[in-house]
Amino acid sequence: QQPVQSPQAVILREGEDAVINCSSSKALYSVHWYRQKHGEAPVFLMILLKGGEQKGHDKISASFNEKKQQSSLYLTASQLSYSGTYFCGTEDNYGQNFVFGPGTRLSVLP
Amino acid sequence: NAGVTQTPKFQVLKTGQSMTLQCAQDMNHEYMSWYRQDPGMGLRLIHYSVGAGITDQGEVPNGYNVSRSTTEDFPLRLLSAAPSQTSVYFCASSLELAAYNEQFFGPGTRLTVL
């Protein structure tokens, strides 16, 4: 079952913050976050495995709620390089069948 | 260390033609998968493999075949191309099950079916 992402798109100015949400109707083993720039392949950002987990690097971080049904990706003090489409991904069928959300298009303007 | 490689980068087919998209990885990853991405949409899983000799269907397997005779290679075969198969195809690999591991993506193959 495909996870739900929100918002579908967001436009920011450099230096502003953004939050992208990913949710599922059932508890998940894990949630992944990927970023894809136009015309390129998706690139892994991070994976969260435990309920209540928070992790991040640089100014991009993510959280996984205690029930493991929702994750949020936080982008702080956004840079032009953050522009792209962000996908969350989760497992289906006992961890073998991987499913991506529909994506959130992030545009950072100067 | 080349990572995940895909060939060709671009391909144009006529309806009814068949072809094979090649994918190879040199990271000794057990899990490999094929996704398609249609304009403005997310990635949908076509087929995946958890190891040599083992393949299974993903979300959108119809019209595609795969095999995994070696750990390194995971070709995707289009049996009889249709315009609905026009898409960008990405191959990905991960150390083990995708649910628990980072997936590394190839650069993609852009396929147009006329």
Short mmCIF file of N, CA and C in Angstrom, two decimals, chain A residues 19-69:
data_model
loop_
_atom_site.label_atom_id
_atom_site.label_comp_id
_atom_site.label_asym_id
_atom_site.label_seq_id
_atom_site.Cartn_x
_atom_site.Cartn_y
_atom_site.Cartn_z
N VAL A 19 8.72 21.30 5.94
CA VAL A 19 8.43 19.98 6.52
C VAL A 19 7.63 19.18 5.50
N ILE A 20 8.07 17.97 5.27
CA ILE A 20 7.37 17.06 4.36
C ILE A 20 6.94 15.84 5.17
N ASN A 21 5.69 15.47 5.00
CA ASN A 21 5.12 14.38 5.79
C ASN A 21 4.85 13.14 4.95
N CYS A 22 4.95 11.99 5.61
CA CYS A 22 4.73 10.70 4.97
C CYS A 22 3.95 9.86 5.97
N SER A 23 2.83 9.31 5.54
CA SER A 23 2.03 8.55 6.48
C SER A 23 1.46 7.29 5.85
N SER A 24 1.15 6.34 6.71
CA SER A 24 0.61 5.06 6.27
C SER A 24 -0.52 4.66 7.21
N SER A 25 -1.43 3.85 6.71
CA SER A 25 -2.55 3.39 7.54
C SER A 25 -2.14 2.21 8.43
N LYS A 26 -0.97 1.64 8.16
CA LYS A 26 -0.51 0.52 9.00
C LYS A 26 0.89 0.81 9.50
N ALA A 27 1.27 0.14 10.57
CA ALA A 27 2.62 0.32 11.11
C ALA A 27 3.65 -0.23 10.12
N LEU A 28 4.76 0.43 10.05
CA LEU A 28 5.80 0.10 9.07
C LEU A 28 7.03 -0.46 9.75
N TYR A 29 7.78 -1.27 9.02
CA TYR A 29 9.07 -1.72 9.52
C TYR A 29 10.07 -0.56 9.50
N SER A 30 9.97 0.25 8.46
CA SER A 30 10.95 1.31 8.26
C SER A 30 10.37 2.37 7.36
N VAL A 31 11.02 3.52 7.34
CA VAL A 31 10.70 4.55 6.35
C VAL A 31 12.01 5.11 5.81
N HIS A 32 12.05 5.29 4.51
CA HIS A 32 13.23 5.81 3.84
C HIS A 32 12.89 7.17 3.23
N TRP A 33 13.90 8.00 3.10
CA TRP A 33 13.73 9.27 2.39
C TRP A 33 14.78 9.37 1.29
N TYR A 34 14.31 9.76 0.11
CA TYR A 34 15.16 9.94 -1.06
C TYR A 34 14.88 11.31 -1.68
N ARG A 35 15.88 11.84 -2.32
CA ARG A 35 15.71 13.08 -3.08
C ARG A 35 16.10 12.82 -4.53
N GLN A 36 15.31 13.34 -5.43
CA GLN A 36 15.59 13.19 -6.86
C GLN A 36 15.60 14.56 -7.53
N LYS A 37 16.73 14.90 -8.12
CA LYS A 37 16.81 16.14 -8.90
C LYS A 37 16.36 15.83 -10.32
N HIS A 38 15.91 16.86 -10.99
CA HIS A 38 15.33 16.70 -12.32
C HIS A 38 16.30 16.01 -13.27
N GLY A 39 15.83 14.93 -13.89
CA GLY A 39 16.65 14.23 -14.86
C GLY A 39 17.70 13.31 -14.27
N GLU A 40 17.67 13.15 -12.95
CA GLU A 40 18.66 12.31 -12.30
C GLU A 40 17.99 11.15 -11.56
N ALA A 41 18.81 10.27 -11.04
CA ALA A 41 18.31 9.15 -10.27
C ALA A 41 18.05 9.58 -8.82
N PRO A 42 17.16 8.90 -8.13
CA PRO A 42 16.96 9.20 -6.70
C PRO A 42 18.23 8.92 -5.90
N VAL A 43 18.43 9.72 -4.87
CA VAL A 43 19.58 9.56 -3.99
C VAL A 43 19.09 9.40 -2.56
N PHE A 44 19.64 8.42 -1.88
CA PHE A 44 19.24 8.11 -0.52
C PHE A 44 19.62 9.24 0.43
N LEU A 45 18.68 9.58 1.34
CA LEU A 45 18.97 10.57 2.38
C LEU A 45 19.14 9.89 3.73
N MET A 46 18.13 9.14 4.15
CA MET A 46 18.23 8.45 5.43
C MET A 46 17.12 7.42 5.57
N ILE A 47 17.32 6.53 6.55
CA ILE A 47 16.35 5.50 6.86
C ILE A 47 16.08 5.53 8.37
N LEU A 48 14.83 5.36 8.73
CA LEU A 48 14.45 5.29 10.14
C LEU A 48 13.79 3.94 10.39
N LEU A 49 14.21 3.31 11.46
CA LEU A 49 13.77 1.95 11.73
C LEU A 49 12.95 1.83 13.02
N LYS A 50 13.16 2.73 13.95
CA LYS A 50 12.54 2.56 15.27
C LYS A 50 11.50 3.64 15.54
N GLY A 51 10.42 3.26 16.22
CA GLY A 51 9.43 4.22 16.66
C GLY A 51 10.06 5.25 17.57
N GLY A 52 9.76 6.53 17.33
CA GLY A 52 10.33 7.59 18.15
C GLY A 52 11.70 8.04 17.70
N GLU A 53 12.23 7.42 16.67
CA GLU A 53 13.59 7.74 16.22
C GLU A 53 13.62 9.10 15.53
N GLN A 54 14.72 9.80 15.74
CA GLN A 54 15.01 11.03 15.02
C GLN A 54 16.46 10.96 14.58
N LYS A 55 16.71 11.38 13.36
CA LYS A 55 18.09 11.42 12.89
C LYS A 55 18.23 12.48 11.84
N GLY A 56 19.45 12.83 11.57
CA GLY A 56 19.68 13.85 10.54
C GLY A 56 21.13 14.10 10.33
N HIS A 57 21.41 14.82 9.24
CA HIS A 57 22.76 15.25 8.95
C HIS A 57 22.68 16.61 8.29
N ASP A 58 23.64 17.45 8.64
CA ASP A 58 23.66 18.82 8.15
C ASP A 58 22.35 19.49 8.57
N LYS A 59 21.56 20.00 7.66
CA LYS A 59 20.33 20.69 8.02
C LYS A 59 19.10 19.92 7.56
N ILE A 60 19.26 18.66 7.30
CA ILE A 60 18.14 17.80 6.92
C ILE A 60 18.01 16.71 7.97
N SER A 61 16.83 16.61 8.56
CA SER A 61 16.59 15.60 9.59
C SER A 61 15.21 15.00 9.38
N ALA A 62 14.97 13.91 10.10
CA ALA A 62 13.68 13.23 9.96
C ALA A 62 13.30 12.60 11.28
N SER A 63 12.02 12.34 11.43
CA SER A 63 11.50 11.69 12.63
C SER A 63 10.54 10.58 12.22
N PHE A 64 10.35 9.64 13.11
CA PHE A 64 9.45 8.49 12.90
C PHE A 64 8.62 8.39 14.17
N ASN A 65 7.31 8.48 14.06
CA ASN A 65 6.54 8.56 15.30
C ASN A 65 6.48 7.20 16.02
N GLU A 66 6.01 7.25 17.26
CA GLU A 66 6.05 6.05 18.11
C GLU A 66 5.26 4.89 17.52
N LYS A 67 4.15 5.18 16.87
CA LYS A 67 3.33 4.12 16.28
C LYS A 67 3.89 3.63 14.95
N LYS A 68 4.93 4.27 14.46
CA LYS A 68 5.58 3.91 13.19
C LYS A 68 4.61 3.97 12.02
N GLN A 69 3.75 4.98 12.06
CA GLN A 69 2.83 5.18 10.95
C GLN A 69 3.05 6.51 10.25
#
